[in-house]
């Protein structure tokens, strides 16, 4: 089967560096018969975000800040165990890590510029509100005795 297929793109020309990925394999939990007791199909992928040189400094800073809750000593960990084959779990974990880093390094959104509501629209809304309240007030049985 060979080694990992294509490098996993984070964004643009930045890739997950294969040399900096730490893999750990263990037995998956859950059903699976006799096979599950003998095969290490669960994958744990660790990436040292604090010490990596693969990310531009600005991205790295941003990622460290945004993933602060997920980091243990500057290392981000991703687990995958949904497939029965270790190979597919490796793929899933690598893709998951790449998308996590892509999200964490994305530039912040542009600030929203508040827009003014045109006076005509506001007046129409108030007029319709008043009409509606008149209709509802007319439904009370006060003058019906």
Tab-separated table of C-alpha atoms in Angstrom:
chain	number	residue	atom	x	y	z
A	1	UNK	CA	0.000	0.000	0.000
A	2	UNK	CA	2.935	2.396	0.474
A	3	UNK	CA	3.139	5.245	2.942
A	4	UNK	CA	0.751	8.175	3.401
A	5	UNK	CA	-0.658	9.340	0.041
A	6	UNK	CA	-0.497	13.061	-0.717
A	7	UNK	CA	0.587	15.655	1.824
A	8	UNK	CA	-2.355	17.125	3.691
A	9	UNK	CA	-2.930	20.749	2.783
A	10	UNK	CA	-3.767	23.150	5.572
A	11	UNK	CA	-4.293	26.165	3.326
A	12	UNK	CA	-2.570	27.512	0.234
A	13	UNK	CA	0.930	26.061	-0.020
A	14	UNK	CA	1.187	25.087	3.663
A	15	UNK	CA	1.136	21.344	4.349
A	16	UNK	CA	1.105	19.102	7.410
A	17	UNK	CA	4.759	18.083	7.764
A	18	UNK	CA	4.894	14.260	7.796
A	19	UNK	CA	8.083	14.300	9.919
A	20	UNK	CA	6.347	16.221	12.732
A	21	UNK	CA	3.318	13.937	13.003
A	22	UNK	CA	3.400	11.486	15.917
A	23	UNK	CA	1.196	8.416	15.451
A	24	UNK	CA	-0.039	6.052	18.148
A	25	UNK	CA	-2.194	2.996	17.574
A	26	UNK	CA	-4.402	1.183	20.054
A	27	UNK	CA	-7.406	-1.089	20.134
A	28	UNK	CA	-10.731	0.499	19.331
A	29	UNK	CA	-13.598	0.099	21.749
A	30	UNK	CA	-17.015	-1.161	20.775
A	31	UNK	CA	-18.292	-4.199	18.868
A	32	UNK	CA	-16.246	-6.072	16.298
A	33	UNK	CA	-16.022	-9.700	17.318
A	34	UNK	CA	-12.704	-11.508	17.650
A	35	UNK	CA	-10.996	-9.102	15.233
A	36	UNK	CA	-11.303	-6.142	17.607
A	37	UNK	CA	-9.219	-7.835	20.308
A	38	UNK	CA	-6.188	-8.320	18.085
A	39	UNK	CA	-5.948	-5.280	15.846
A	40	UNK	CA	-4.772	-1.786	16.795
A	41	UNK	CA	-7.142	0.127	14.551
A	42	UNK	CA	-7.703	3.242	16.694
A	43	UNK	CA	-5.383	6.044	15.661
A	44	UNK	CA	-4.134	8.907	17.791
A	45	UNK	CA	-2.348	11.636	15.873
A	46	UNK	CA	-0.291	14.198	17.790
A	47	UNK	CA	1.167	17.402	16.360
A	48	UNK	CA	3.486	19.695	18.316
A	49	UNK	CA	1.978	23.062	17.482
A	50	UNK	CA	4.211	25.022	19.849
A	51	UNK	CA	7.493	23.794	18.307
A	52	UNK	CA	6.564	23.430	14.632
A	53	UNK	CA	8.347	25.391	11.932
A	54	UNK	CA	5.875	24.394	9.202
A	55	UNK	CA	3.413	27.208	9.918
A	56	UNK	CA	4.043	30.920	9.311
A	57	UNK	CA	4.563	32.704	12.678
A	58	UNK	CA	1.286	34.643	12.397
A	59	UNK	CA	-0.701	31.455	11.758
A	60	UNK	CA	1.071	29.649	14.578
A	61	UNK	CA	0.265	32.431	17.036
A	62	UNK	CA	-3.369	32.448	15.928
A	63	UNK	CA	-3.665	28.660	16.195
A	64	UNK	CA	-2.058	28.546	19.655
A	65	UNK	CA	-4.524	31.166	20.843
A	66	UNK	CA	-7.631	29.553	19.322
A	67	UNK	CA	-6.778	25.956	20.259
A	68	UNK	CA	-5.585	26.809	23.782
A	69	UNK	CA	-8.310	24.632	25.335
A	70	UNK	CA	-7.305	21.585	23.277
A	71	UNK	CA	-3.543	21.790	23.727
A	72	UNK	CA	-1.530	19.774	26.226
A	73	UNK	CA	2.007	21.208	26.505
A	74	UNK	CA	1.593	22.805	23.061
A	75	UNK	CA	0.586	19.497	21.433
A	76	UNK	CA	-2.761	19.031	19.676
A	77	UNK	CA	-4.201	15.492	19.582
A	78	UNK	CA	-6.769	14.028	17.185
A	79	UNK	CA	-8.323	10.559	17.540
A	80	UNK	CA	-10.053	8.419	14.934
A	81	UNK	CA	-11.621	5.011	15.484
A	82	UNK	CA	-14.749	4.921	13.346
A	83	UNK	CA	-13.316	2.639	10.633
A	84	UNK	CA	-12.288	-0.987	11.090
A	85	UNK	CA	-9.076	-0.500	9.149
A	86	UNK	CA	-6.131	1.316	10.684
A	87	UNK	CA	-5.299	2.805	7.295
A	88	UNK	CA	-8.670	4.536	6.942
A	89	UNK	CA	-8.461	5.779	10.518
A	90	UNK	CA	-5.026	7.262	9.731
A	91	UNK	CA	-6.536	9.054	6.745
A	92	UNK	CA	-9.452	10.330	8.835
A	93	UNK	CA	-7.187	11.566	11.646
A	94	UNK	CA	-4.831	13.383	9.245
A	95	UNK	CA	-7.715	15.059	7.396
A	96	UNK	CA	-9.296	16.018	10.714
A	97	UNK	CA	-6.049	17.569	11.967
A	98	UNK	CA	-5.536	19.460	8.704
A	99	UNK	CA	-9.056	20.928	8.816
A	100	UNK	CA	-8.683	21.771	12.519
A	101	UNK	CA	-5.479	23.690	11.786
A	102	UNK	CA	-7.032	25.334	8.719
A	103	UNK	CA	-9.895	26.602	10.864
A	104	UNK	CA	-7.602	27.727	13.686
A	105	UNK	CA	-5.232	29.628	11.386
A	106	UNK	CA	-7.936	31.333	9.307
A	107	UNK	CA	-7.806	35.126	9.379
A	108	UNK	CA	-10.412	36.773	11.585
A	109	UNK	CA	-13.575	37.845	9.742
A	110	UNK	CA	-13.900	41.451	8.634
A	111	UNK	CA	-15.694	43.576	11.221
A	112	UNK	CA	-19.352	44.159	10.425
A	113	UNK	CA	-20.250	47.636	9.346
A	114	UNK	CA	-23.570	48.587	10.914
A	115	UNK	CA	-26.185	49.714	8.420
A	116	UNK	CA	-28.887	52.277	8.999
A	117	UNK	CA	-32.505	51.323	8.543
A	118	UNK	CA	-34.162	53.799	6.117
A	119	UNK	CA	-36.688	56.045	7.818
A	120	UNK	CA	-39.496	55.003	5.452
A	121	UNK	CA	-39.131	51.341	6.328
A	122	UNK	CA	-39.126	52.073	10.050
A	123	UNK	CA	-42.239	54.256	9.737
A	124	UNK	CA	-44.045	51.562	7.734
A	125	UNK	CA	-43.190	48.963	10.384
A	126	UNK	CA	-44.576	51.173	13.160
A	127	UNK	CA	-47.711	51.928	11.108
A	128	UNK	CA	-48.350	48.214	10.528
A	129	UNK	CA	-47.777	47.513	14.215
A	130	UNK	CA	-50.336	50.135	15.170
A	131	UNK	CA	-52.867	48.711	12.679
A	132	UNK	CA	-52.354	45.205	14.048
A	133	UNK	CA	-52.879	46.372	17.615
A	134	UNK	CA	-56.113	48.137	16.548
A	135	UNK	CA	-57.362	44.891	14.982
A	136	UNK	CA	-56.573	42.972	18.141
A	137	UNK	CA	-58.121	45.611	20.378
A	138	UNK	CA	-61.281	45.410	18.298
A	139	UNK	CA	-61.544	41.704	19.163
A	140	UNK	CA	-62.058	42.278	22.879
A	141	UNK	CA	-65.671	41.876	23.896
A	142	UNK	CA	-65.837	45.107	25.883
A	143	UNK	CA	-68.583	47.001	24.050
A	144	UNK	CA	-70.751	43.920	23.376
A	145	UNK	CA	-73.137	43.889	26.326
